[in-house]
Coordinates of C-alpha atoms in Angstrom, one line a residue:
Chain A
X103 CA 109.6 111.4 152.9
X104 CA 109.2 108.1 154.6
X105 CA 107.8 106.5 151.5
X106 CA 110.6 107.9 149.5
X107 CA 113.3 106.4 151.7
X108 CA 111.3 103.2 151.6
X109 CA 111.3 103.3 147.8
X110 CA 115.0 104.0 147.5
X111 CA 115.7 101.4 150.1
X112 CA 113.9 98.7 148.2
X113 CA 115.4 99.9 145.0
X114 CA 118.9 99.6 146.3
X115 CA 118.1 96.3 147.8
X116 CA 116.8 94.7 144.7
X117 CA 119.7 96.2 142.7
X118 CA 122.3 94.6 145.0
X119 CA 120.6 91.3 144.7
X120 CA 120.7 91.4 140.9
X121 CA 124.3 92.5 140.9
X122 CA 125.9 90.1 143.3
X123 CA 125.7 86.8 141.4
X124 CA 127.0 88.1 138.1
X125 CA 129.7 90.5 139.2
X126 CA 132.0 89.9 136.2
X127 CA 129.3 91.1 133.7
X128 CA 128.5 94.6 134.9
X129 CA 132.1 95.4 135.7
X130 CA 133.2 94.4 132.2
X131 CA 130.5 96.5 130.6
X132 CA 131.6 99.4 132.7
X133 CA 135.2 98.9 131.8
X134 CA 134.6 98.8 128.1
X135 CA 132.6 102.0 128.4
X136 CA 129.6 102.8 126.4
X137 CA 131.7 102.5 123.2
X138 CA 130.5 99.0 122.4
X139 CA 126.9 99.7 123.3
X140 CA 126.8 103.0 121.4
X141 CA 128.3 101.2 118.3
X142 CA 125.8 98.4 118.6
X143 CA 122.9 100.8 118.8
X144 CA 124.2 102.9 116.0
X145 CA 124.6 99.8 113.8
X146 CA 121.1 98.6 114.6
X147 CA 119.7 102.1 114.0
X148 CA 121.4 102.3 110.6
X149 CA 120.2 98.8 109.7
X150 CA 116.6 99.6 110.7
X151 CA 116.7 102.9 108.8
X152 CA 118.0 101.1 105.7
X153 CA 115.3 98.5 106.0
X154 CA 112.4 100.8 106.6
X155 CA 113.7 103.8 104.6
X156 CA 112.9 102.4 101.2
X157 CA 109.3 101.5 102.2
X158 CA 108.8 104.8 103.9
X159 CA 110.1 106.6 100.8
X160 CA 107.8 104.6 98.6
X161 CA 104.8 105.4 100.8
X162 CA 105.6 109.1 101.0
X163 CA 106.4 109.5 97.3
X164 CA 103.1 107.7 96.4
X165 CA 101.4 110.5 98.4
X166 CA 102.9 113.3 96.3
X167 CA 101.2 114.6 93.2
X168 CA 102.6 113.0 90.0
X169 CA 104.3 116.2 89.0
X170 CA 105.9 116.7 92.4
X171 CA 107.2 113.1 92.6
X172 CA 110.5 113.9 91.0
X173 CA 111.3 116.8 93.3
X174 CA 114.5 116.8 95.3
X175 CA 115.0 116.6 98.2
X176 CA 112.8 113.6 98.3
X177 CA 110.2 113.3 101.0
X178 CA 110.5 110.7 103.7
X179 CA 107.5 111.7 105.6
X180 CA 104.1 112.2 104.0
X181 CA 103.5 115.9 105.0
X182 CA 100.7 117.0 102.6
X183 CA 99.3 113.7 101.5
X184 CA 97.8 113.8 98.0
X185 CA 95.8 110.9 96.7
X186 CA 95.7 111.7 93.0
X187 CA 98.4 109.1 92.3
X188 CA 96.1 106.5 93.8
X189 CA 93.2 107.6 91.6
X190 CA 95.5 107.5 88.6
X191 CA 96.4 103.9 89.4
X192 CA 92.7 102.9 89.1
X193 CA 92.5 104.7 85.8
X194 CA 95.6 103.0 84.4
X195 CA 95.1 99.4 85.4
X196 CA 92.1 97.4 86.3
X197 CA 93.0 97.2 90.0
X198 CA 89.7 95.5 90.9
X199 CA 90.3 92.7 88.5
X200 CA 93.9 92.3 89.5
X201 CA 93.0 92.1 93.1
X202 CA 90.2 89.7 92.4
X203 CA 92.6 87.5 90.3
X204 CA 95.3 87.6 92.9
X205 CA 92.8 86.9 95.7
X206 CA 91.2 84.0 93.8
X207 CA 94.5 82.4 92.9
X208 CA 96.1 82.9 96.3
X209 CA 93.0 82.0 98.2
X210 CA 92.4 78.8 96.3
X211 CA 96.0 77.7 96.5
X212 CA 96.1 78.4 100.2
X213 CA 92.8 76.4 100.8
X214 CA 94.0 73.6 98.4
X215 CA 97.3 73.4 100.2
X216 CA 95.7 73.4 103.6
X217 CA 93.4 70.6 102.6
X218 CA 95.8 68.4 100.7
X219 CA 98.7 68.9 103.1
X220 CA 96.5 68.1 106.1
X221 CA 95.3 64.8 104.4
X222 CA 98.7 63.8 103.3
X223 CA 100.4 64.9 106.5
X224 CA 98.0 62.9 108.5
X225 CA 98.5 59.8 106.4
X226 CA 102.3 60.0 106.8
X227 CA 102.0 60.7 110.5
X228 CA 99.3 58.4 111.8
X229 CA 98.2 55.9 109.2
X230 CA 99.8 52.6 108.3
X231 CA 100.4 51.6 104.7
X232 CA 103.1 50.0 102.6
X233 CA 105.9 52.1 101.2
X234 CA 105.2 55.0 103.6
X235 CA 108.9 56.0 104.0
X236 CA 109.7 55.7 100.3
X237 CA 106.7 57.9 99.3
X238 CA 107.5 60.4 102.0
X239 CA 111.1 60.7 100.7
X240 CA 109.8 61.2 97.2
X241 CA 107.5 64.0 98.4
X242 CA 110.3 65.7 100.3
X243 CA 112.6 65.4 97.3
X244 CA 110.4 67.6 95.2
X245 CA 111.4 70.5 97.5
X246 CA 114.8 70.5 95.9
X247 CA 113.5 70.8 92.3
X248 CA 113.6 74.4 91.3
X249 CA 110.4 75.7 89.6
X250 CA 112.4 76.8 86.6
X251 CA 113.3 73.2 85.7
X252 CA 109.8 72.0 85.5
X253 CA 108.2 75.2 84.1
X254 CA 108.6 74.3 80.4
X255 CA 106.9 70.9 80.7
X256 CA 104.3 72.3 83.1
X257 CA 103.6 75.0 80.5
X258 CA 103.1 72.3 77.8
X259 CA 101.0 70.2 80.2
X260 CA 98.8 73.1 80.9
X261 CA 98.4 73.7 77.2
X262 CA 97.6 70.1 76.7
X263 CA 95.0 70.2 79.4
X264 CA 93.4 73.2 77.6
X265 CA 94.1 75.4 80.6
X266 CA 96.4 77.8 78.9
X267 CA 96.0 81.4 80.0
X268 CA 93.5 80.6 82.7
X269 CA 93.7 81.1 86.5
X270 CA 93.5 77.4 87.0
X271 CA 96.9 77.1 85.3
X272 CA 98.3 79.1 88.2
X273 CA 96.2 77.3 90.9
X274 CA 96.4 73.6 90.1
X275 CA 100.2 73.0 89.9
X276 CA 100.7 75.0 93.1
X277 CA 98.4 72.9 95.3
X278 CA 100.5 69.8 96.0
X279 CA 103.0 71.1 98.6
X280 CA 105.9 69.1 99.9
X281 CA 106.7 71.7 102.5
X282 CA 103.1 71.9 103.7
X283 CA 102.9 68.1 103.9
X284 CA 106.1 68.0 105.9
X285 CA 104.8 70.7 108.3
X286 CA 101.5 68.9 108.8
X287 CA 103.2 65.6 109.3
X288 CA 105.4 67.1 112.0
X289 CA 102.3 68.7 113.5
X290 CA 100.3 65.5 113.7
X291 CA 103.3 63.7 115.1
X292 CA 103.4 66.2 117.9
X293 CA 99.8 65.6 118.9
X294 CA 99.3 63.0 121.6
X295 CA 98.1 59.5 120.7
X296 CA 95.7 59.2 123.7
X297 CA 92.8 60.9 122.0
X298 CA 92.9 58.5 119.1
X299 CA 93.0 55.5 121.4
X300 CA 90.1 56.8 123.5
X301 CA 88.1 57.5 120.4
X302 CA 88.9 54.0 119.0
X303 CA 87.7 52.5 122.3
X304 CA 84.5 54.4 121.9
X305 CA 84.1 52.7 118.5
X306 CA 85.3 55.5 116.2
X307 CA 86.7 54.4 112.9
X308 CA 89.9 55.8 111.3
X309 CA 87.9 58.4 109.3
X310 CA 86.0 59.5 112.4
X311 CA 89.1 59.8 114.4
X312 CA 90.7 62.0 111.8
X313 CA 87.6 64.1 111.2
X314 CA 86.4 64.6 114.8
X315 CA 89.6 64.4 116.8
X316 CA 92.6 65.4 114.8
X317 CA 91.3 68.0 112.3
X318 CA 90.1 70.3 115.1
X319 CA 93.4 70.0 116.8
X320 CA 95.3 70.6 113.6
X321 CA 93.8 74.1 112.9
X322 CA 96.9 76.0 114.1
X323 CA 99.2 73.9 111.9
X324 CA 96.8 74.4 108.9
X325 CA 97.0 78.2 109.6
X326 CA 100.8 78.1 109.2
X327 CA 100.4 76.3 105.9
X328 CA 97.7 78.7 104.7
X329 CA 99.6 81.9 105.7
X330 CA 102.8 80.7 104.2
X331 CA 101.0 79.8 101.0
X332 CA 99.3 83.2 101.0
X333 CA 102.5 85.1 101.4
X334 CA 104.4 83.1 98.8
X335 CA 101.8 83.0 96.1
X336 CA 100.5 86.6 96.6
X337 CA 104.0 87.7 95.7
X338 CA 104.7 85.2 93.0
X339 CA 106.0 86.6 89.8
X340 CA 107.7 83.9 87.7
X341 CA 104.9 81.4 87.1
X342 CA 102.2 84.0 86.4
X343 CA 104.6 85.7 84.0
X344 CA 104.8 82.5 82.0
X345 CA 101.4 80.9 82.5
X346 CA 99.2 83.9 81.8
X347 CA 99.1 85.8 78.6
X348 CA 96.2 88.2 78.5
X349 CA 95.9 91.1 80.9
X350 CA 92.5 89.9 82.2
X351 CA 94.3 86.9 83.8
X352 CA 97.2 88.9 85.4
X353 CA 97.8 88.9 89.1
X354 CA 98.9 92.0 91.0
X355 CA 102.7 91.7 90.6
X356 CA 102.3 91.3 86.8
X357 CA 99.9 94.2 86.8
X358 CA 102.4 96.4 88.6
X359 CA 105.1 95.6 86.1
X360 CA 102.6 96.4 83.3
X361 CA 101.8 99.7 85.1
X362 CA 105.5 100.5 85.3
X363 CA 105.9 99.6 81.6
X364 CA 103.0 101.8 80.6
X365 CA 104.3 104.8 82.5
X366 CA 108.0 104.2 82.2
X367 CA 109.7 106.8 84.3
X368 CA 107.0 109.3 83.5
X369 CA 105.3 109.3 86.9
X370 CA 106.8 107.7 89.9
X371 CA 104.1 108.4 92.4
X372 CA 101.5 106.5 90.3
X373 CA 103.6 103.4 90.0
X374 CA 104.5 103.6 93.7
X375 CA 100.9 104.0 94.7
X376 CA 100.3 100.8 92.8
X377 CA 103.2 99.2 94.7
X378 CA 101.7 100.3 98.0
X379 CA 98.2 99.1 97.1
X380 CA 99.7 95.6 96.3
X381 CA 101.5 95.5 99.6
X382 CA 98.5 96.1 101.7
X383 CA 97.2 92.5 102.0
X384 CA 100.7 91.3 102.7
X385 CA 101.0 93.9 105.3
X386 CA 97.8 92.8 107.0
X387 CA 99.0 89.2 107.0
X388 CA 102.3 90.3 108.4
X389 CA 100.7 92.3 111.2
X390 CA 98.3 89.6 112.3
X391 CA 100.1 86.5 111.3
X392 CA 103.6 87.5 112.1
X393 CA 104.3 84.8 114.6
X394 CA 102.7 82.1 112.5
X395 CA 104.7 83.3 109.5
X396 CA 107.9 83.4 111.4
X397 CA 107.4 79.9 112.8
X398 CA 106.4 78.6 109.4
X399 CA 109.4 80.0 107.6
X400 CA 111.9 78.7 110.1
X401 CA 110.2 75.4 110.7
X402 CA 111.8 73.7 107.7
X403 CA 115.3 74.8 108.7
X404 CA 115.3 73.4 112.2
X405 CA 114.1 69.9 111.5
Chain B
X275 CA 78.9 42.7 134.0
X276 CA 80.2 39.6 132.3
X277 CA 79.2 40.9 129.0
X278 CA 81.2 44.1 129.3
X279 CA 84.4 42.3 130.3
X280 CA 83.9 39.8 127.5
X281 CA 83.1 42.4 124.9
X282 CA 86.6 43.8 124.5
X283 CA 88.1 40.4 124.1
X284 CA 85.6 39.6 121.3
X285 CA 85.8 42.9 119.5
X286 CA 89.5 43.6 119.8
X287 CA 90.6 41.4 116.9
X288 CA 88.0 41.9 114.2
X289 CA 88.2 45.8 114.3
X290 CA 92.0 45.7 114.3
X291 CA 92.0 43.8 111.0
X292 CA 89.2 45.9 109.6
X293 CA 90.9 49.0 110.7
X294 CA 94.2 48.3 109.0
X295 CA 92.2 47.6 105.8
X296 CA 90.3 50.8 106.2
X297 CA 93.4 52.6 107.2
X298 CA 95.2 51.5 104.0
X299 CA 92.5 52.8 101.9
X300 CA 92.1 56.0 103.9
X301 CA 95.8 56.6 103.5
X302 CA 95.6 56.1 99.7
X303 CA 92.7 58.5 99.5
X304 CA 94.4 61.0 101.7
X305 CA 97.6 60.9 99.7
X306 CA 96.0 61.0 96.3
X307 CA 95.7 64.8 95.9
X308 CA 99.3 65.4 96.9
X309 CA 101.0 62.4 95.3
X310 CA 99.0 62.5 92.1
X311 CA 99.5 66.3 91.9
X312 CA 103.2 65.9 92.3
X313 CA 103.4 63.1 89.8
X314 CA 101.7 65.2 87.3
X315 CA 103.3 68.6 88.0
X316 CA 106.7 67.7 89.3
X317 CA 107.9 64.1 88.4
X318 CA 106.4 64.0 84.9
X319 CA 107.9 67.4 84.1
X320 CA 111.3 66.3 85.4
X321 CA 111.2 63.3 83.1
X322 CA 109.9 65.4 80.2
X323 CA 112.7 67.9 80.9
X324 CA 115.3 65.1 80.8
X325 CA 114.0 63.9 77.4
X326 CA 113.4 67.4 76.0
X327 CA 117.0 68.4 76.7
X328 CA 118.1 66.1 73.9
X329 CA 115.7 67.6 71.3
X330 CA 115.4 70.8 69.4
X331 CA 111.8 71.9 69.6
X332 CA 110.0 75.1 69.0
X333 CA 106.5 73.8 69.9
X334 CA 105.3 74.5 66.3
X335 CA 107.2 72.0 64.2
X336 CA 108.0 68.4 65.2
X337 CA 110.8 67.8 67.8
X338 CA 114.1 66.8 66.4
X339 CA 116.6 64.6 68.2
X340 CA 119.9 66.4 68.6
X341 CA 121.7 64.2 71.1
X342 CA 124.0 66.2 73.4
X343 CA 124.0 69.2 71.1
X344 CA 122.0 71.3 73.5
X345 CA 124.4 70.7 76.3
X346 CA 127.4 71.2 74.0
X347 CA 126.0 74.5 72.7
X348 CA 125.6 75.8 76.3
X349 CA 129.3 75.9 76.8
X350 CA 129.8 77.8 73.5
X351 CA 126.8 80.2 73.8
X352 CA 128.3 83.4 75.2
X353 CA 125.0 84.5 76.8
X354 CA 124.6 81.2 78.6
X355 CA 128.2 81.2 79.7
X356 CA 128.0 84.8 81.0
X357 CA 124.7 84.1 82.7
X358 CA 126.1 81.2 84.6
X359 CA 129.2 83.2 85.6
X360 CA 126.9 86.0 86.7
X361 CA 124.8 83.6 88.7
X362 CA 127.7 82.1 90.5
X363 CA 129.3 85.5 91.2
X364 CA 125.9 86.7 92.4
X365 CA 125.5 83.7 94.7
X366 CA 128.9 84.2 96.2
X367 CA 128.5 87.9 96.9
X368 CA 124.9 87.9 97.9
X369 CA 125.1 84.9 100.2
X370 CA 128.2 86.2 102.0
X371 CA 126.5 89.6 102.5
X372 CA 123.2 88.1 103.5
X373 CA 124.7 85.7 106.1
X374 CA 127.1 88.3 107.4
X375 CA 124.5 91.0 107.9
X376 CA 122.0 88.5 109.3
X377 CA 124.5 87.0 111.8
X378 CA 125.7 90.4 112.8
X379 CA 122.3 91.8 113.5
X380 CA 121.0 88.7 115.2
X381 CA 124.0 88.7 117.6
X382 CA 123.5 92.4 118.3
X383 CA 119.9 91.6 119.3
X384 CA 121.2 89.2 121.9
X385 CA 122.5 92.1 124.0
X386 CA 120.5 93.5 126.8
X387 CA 117.8 95.9 125.5
X388 CA 114.2 96.8 126.1
X389 CA 112.0 94.0 124.8
X390 CA 109.8 96.4 122.8
X391 CA 112.9 97.4 120.9
X392 CA 113.9 93.9 120.3
X393 CA 110.5 93.0 119.0
X394 CA 110.5 96.2 116.8
X395 CA 113.9 95.4 115.3
X396 CA 113.0 91.8 114.7
X397 CA 109.8 92.7 112.9
X398 CA 111.7 95.4 110.9
X399 CA 114.4 93.1 109.6
X400 CA 111.8 90.4 108.9
X401 CA 109.4 92.7 107.1
X402 CA 110.9 92.8 103.6
X403 CA 110.4 89.1 103.3
X404 CA 106.6 89.5 103.0
X405 CA 106.9 91.9 100.1
X406 CA 106.9 90.7 96.5
X407 CA 110.3 90.8 94.8
X408 CA 108.6 92.4 91.8
X409 CA 107.3 95.4 93.8
X410 CA 110.5 95.8 95.7
X411 CA 112.4 95.8 92.4
X412 CA 110.0 98.4 91.1
X413 CA 110.5 100.9 93.9
X414 CA 114.2 100.2 94.1
X415 CA 114.5 101.0 90.4
X416 CA 113.3 104.5 91.1
X417 CA 115.5 104.9 94.1
X418 CA 118.6 104.0 92.1
X419 CA 117.6 106.2 89.1
X420 CA 120.7 108.2 88.1
X421 CA 119.1 111.6 87.8
X422 CA 116.2 111.8 90.3
X423 CA 116.9 108.8 92.5
X424 CA 117.0 109.2 96.2
X425 CA 120.2 107.1 96.5
X426 CA 122.2 109.5 94.3
X427 CA 120.7 112.5 96.1
X428 CA 121.8 111.0 99.4
X429 CA 125.3 110.4 98.0
X430 CA 125.4 114.0 96.7
X431 CA 124.9 115.2 100.3
X432 CA 128.3 113.7 101.1
X433 CA 129.8 115.0 97.9
X434 CA 129.8 111.8 95.9
X435 CA 129.0 112.4 92.2
X436 CA 126.0 110.7 90.6
X437 CA 126.5 106.9 90.0
X438 CA 124.9 105.5 86.9
X439 CA 123.4 102.6 89.0
X440 CA 121.4 100.9 86.4
X441 CA 123.2 101.8 83.2
X442 CA 126.7 100.7 83.9
X443 CA 127.5 97.0 84.1
X444 CA 129.4 96.9 87.4
X445 CA 127.0 99.2 89.2
X446 CA 123.9 97.4 88.0
X447 CA 125.2 94.1 89.1
X448 CA 125.8 95.7 92.5
X449 CA 122.2 97.0 92.6
X450 CA 120.8 93.6 91.9
X451 CA 122.8 92.1 94.7
X452 CA 121.9 94.9 97.1
X453 CA 118.2 94.7 96.3
X454 CA 118.2 90.9 96.6
X455 CA 120.1 91.0 99.9
X456 CA 117.9 93.8 101.3
X457 CA 114.8 91.7 100.7
X458 CA 116.3 88.3 101.9
X459 CA 118.7 88.9 104.8
X460 CA 115.7 88.6 107.1
X461 CA 115.3 84.9 106.5
X462 CA 118.8 84.1 107.6
X463 CA 118.4 86.6 110.4
X464 CA 115.4 84.7 111.7
X465 CA 117.3 81.4 111.6
X466 CA 120.3 82.9 113.4
X467 CA 118.1 84.6 116.0
X468 CA 116.5 81.3 116.8
X469 CA 119.8 79.5 117.1
X470 CA 121.4 82.2 119.2
X471 CA 118.5 82.4 121.6
X472 CA 118.7 78.7 122.2
X473 CA 122.3 78.8 123.4
X474 CA 122.2 78.3 127.2
X475 CA 123.2 81.5 129.0
X476 CA 125.6 79.6 131.3
X477 CA 127.9 78.8 128.5
X478 CA 128.6 82.4 127.8
X479 CA 128.9 83.2 131.5
X480 CA 131.4 80.4 131.9
X481 CA 133.4 81.6 128.9
X482 CA 133.2 85.1 130.4
X483 CA 134.7 83.8 133.7
X484 CA 137.5 82.1 131.7
X485 CA 138.3 85.5 130.2
X486 CA 136.9 85.0 126.7
X487 CA 135.2 88.1 125.5
X488 CA 134.2 89.8 122.3
X489 CA 135.5 88.1 119.2
X490 CA 137.2 85.3 121.1
X491 CA 133.9 84.3 122.7
X492 CA 132.0 84.6 119.5
X493 CA 134.4 82.4 117.5
X494 CA 135.1 79.8 120.2
X495 CA 131.7 79.5 121.9
X496 CA 128.9 81.1 119.8
X497 CA 130.0 80.0 116.3
X498 CA 130.5 76.3 117.1
X499 CA 127.2 76.2 118.9
X500 CA 125.3 77.6 116.0
X501 CA 127.3 75.9 113.3
X502 CA 124.4 73.6 112.3
X503 CA 122.2 76.6 111.7
X504 CA 125.0 78.4 109.8
X505 CA 125.2 75.4 107.5
X506 CA 121.5 75.2 106.9
X507 CA 121.2 78.9 106.5
X508 CA 124.0 79.1 104.0
X509 CA 122.7 76.1 101.9
X510 CA 119.2 77.6 101.8
X511 CA 120.6 81.0 100.9
X512 CA 122.7 79.5 98.1
X513 CA 119.8 77.4 96.7
X514 CA 117.5 80.4 96.6
X515 CA 120.2 82.7 95.2
X516 CA 120.9 80.3 92.4
X517 CA 117.3 80.8 91.3
X518 CA 117.3 84.6 91.2
X519 CA 115.0 85.9 88.6
X520 CA 112.5 88.6 89.7
X521 CA 115.0 91.2 90.7
X522 CA 117.2 91.3 87.7
X523 CA 114.2 90.9 85.4
X524 CA 112.4 93.9 86.8
X525 CA 115.5 96.0 87.7
X526 CA 117.6 95.7 84.6
X527 CA 116.1 93.0 82.4
X528 CA 119.5 91.4 82.3
X529 CA 121.4 94.5 81.0
X530 CA 123.2 96.6 80.3
X531 CA 124.6 94.1 77.9
X532 CA 124.5 90.7 79.7
X533 CA 125.9 92.1 82.9
X534 CA 122.9 91.1 85.1
X535 CA 121.6 88.2 83.1
X536 CA 121.1 85.1 85.3
X537 CA 120.7 81.4 84.6
X538 CA 117.0 81.5 85.2
X539 CA 116.6 84.5 83.0
X540 CA 118.2 82.6 80.2
X541 CA 115.9 79.6 80.8
X542 CA 112.9 82.0 80.5
X543 CA 114.3 83.8 77.4
X544 CA 115.3 80.6 75.6
X545 CA 111.9 79.0 76.2
X546 CA 109.4 81.7 75.9
X547 CA 111.1 84.3 73.7
X548 CA 113.3 82.3 71.4
X549 CA 111.1 79.1 71.6
X550 CA 114.1 76.9 72.1
X551 CA 112.5 74.5 74.6
X552 CA 115.3 71.9 74.4
X553 CA 118.0 74.4 75.2
X554 CA 115.9 75.8 78.1
X555 CA 115.5 72.3 79.5
X556 CA 119.2 71.7 79.2
X557 CA 120.0 74.9 81.1
X558 CA 117.4 73.9 83.7
X559 CA 119.0 70.5 84.2
X560 CA 122.5 72.0 84.7
X561 CA 121.0 74.3 87.3
X562 CA 119.3 71.4 89.0
X563 CA 122.6 69.5 89.1
X564 CA 124.2 72.6 90.7
X565 CA 121.5 72.7 93.4
X566 CA 121.8 69.0 94.0
X567 CA 125.6 69.4 94.3
X568 CA 125.1 72.1 96.9
X569 CA 122.8 69.9 98.9
X570 CA 125.1 66.9 98.7
X571 CA 127.9 69.2 99.9
X572 CA 125.8 70.2 102.8
X573 CA 125.5 66.6 104.0
X574 CA 129.2 66.1 103.5
X575 CA 130.1 69.2 105.5
X576 CA 127.7 68.6 108.2
X577 CA 129.4 65.3 109.0
X578 CA 132.8 66.9 109.1
X579 CA 132.6 70.4 110.4
X580 CA 129.3 70.9 112.2
X581 CA 129.3 70.6 115.9
X582 CA 126.2 68.9 117.2
X583 CA 125.5 69.0 120.9

């Protein structure tokens, strides 16, 4: 009894404290009754359902048997999961090879971008050389050139280099990154100068300062570059469509479109099982690298 | 003692000179992968594109100089003309929808709500961005199927007859827009969310006290404060929408007719299906000029209309 009164007492007390300084706000929200709030929650719920619905439908339909996949009403929740569609995907396309290709291409691009962007970003942020600003502007300018404009000459260049229809054709052109360089430059500019000065006083040369002082500090920035590169190139469709010819060099998105072409509208669940399989790595990156990804995506816009 | 105090004075100058020499070379080595790579895979191709646009070339026979013929033929080629009109129409509708939805949802998330809910909604709206446009287009193709698609089934529940989503020109154009916006609104949403969260709370409280609420507060307080972000978000949305390819390619392959054919699809088809590399380059250059114009406009507008704090 006494503890209850004490609780209600403190509750009231803290409530009155919270309410007194901002009297206009609660009174207004009480005057426009729940209508605004209900409308807002309804709109948010609809938006969330429309965003997640298609993905949920894809997942649950992929868990139906191929013959049931057309049934209406469609399923939104996987009630009796059936994995035959997934087995069928492995029969129809060489999933292992596609995943290997995608992983190889995406991984090497990500590593290459992390390395080259770190080096170039460091040079632009902390090293002195002639023409720094001009070169930096040129690097940034490449961000405005759409990939479609350069794809024809790049295609011919790749042919000239004898790399036609190889995975290197996908990897090499994607490594120089203006956005990654920009991100790493910003990152290095944000790191304090004191460490470099202290290291210089201890007799460390510019290479040593970079290698032992700044690279370890730059790891979070490099992670942003790597995760962004992974997300973009894992999903890339246009360049692989043009630069690879034989199925043994396809990446996952191309493999999926092939799967869809093979099956047409014959079996939804098999194609959707392939779609779900291809999403899994992106999903893992999303779950574990969400914050990094979000910051990376919006970093360029808020310069 | 005397040696330590003298040492810095002696060593300061020579290392500084040596360091700048070393630094210069270090910078060159550090820049080499990025700068040489860009020279090879971006700048050289741009120049090649500029030259190629004045030639007729099918890779097999020798290139033939045709002057401005490629550009002149663009205006007369009905497919090219339609594809550019489609692209511009697509950009206008998709960007307005994308920004509107994103801004609406981002401002709704500013209201008081449990933080787990806010985090859940933010992740939900951001999620489609990590999917590939190809796989999204594949599952959306099934959802919009006329006979067995879930969309028509849902519409049938409210008594709307089946819509031929992918086989009629107007509906298929709408599907391309919807699928594109579905996947991309999250990007503008994240930008707006960041901008709205950065507005100091006192400004809204002050406006509240002055009697500004709802729409008035939004248009007089919120919108001016986030105008730099609105500008950046719209320019980025326009630039990326101008390059739309994956969705129409997978959803409709440009059809029915040319109703969903976009500029980039025509670049792809001219080059790699019709082997008209000069024509493809010319279309690419026109597209680049459009993108540069949008960017230039951004700088113009930001000087005139954007309110910087």
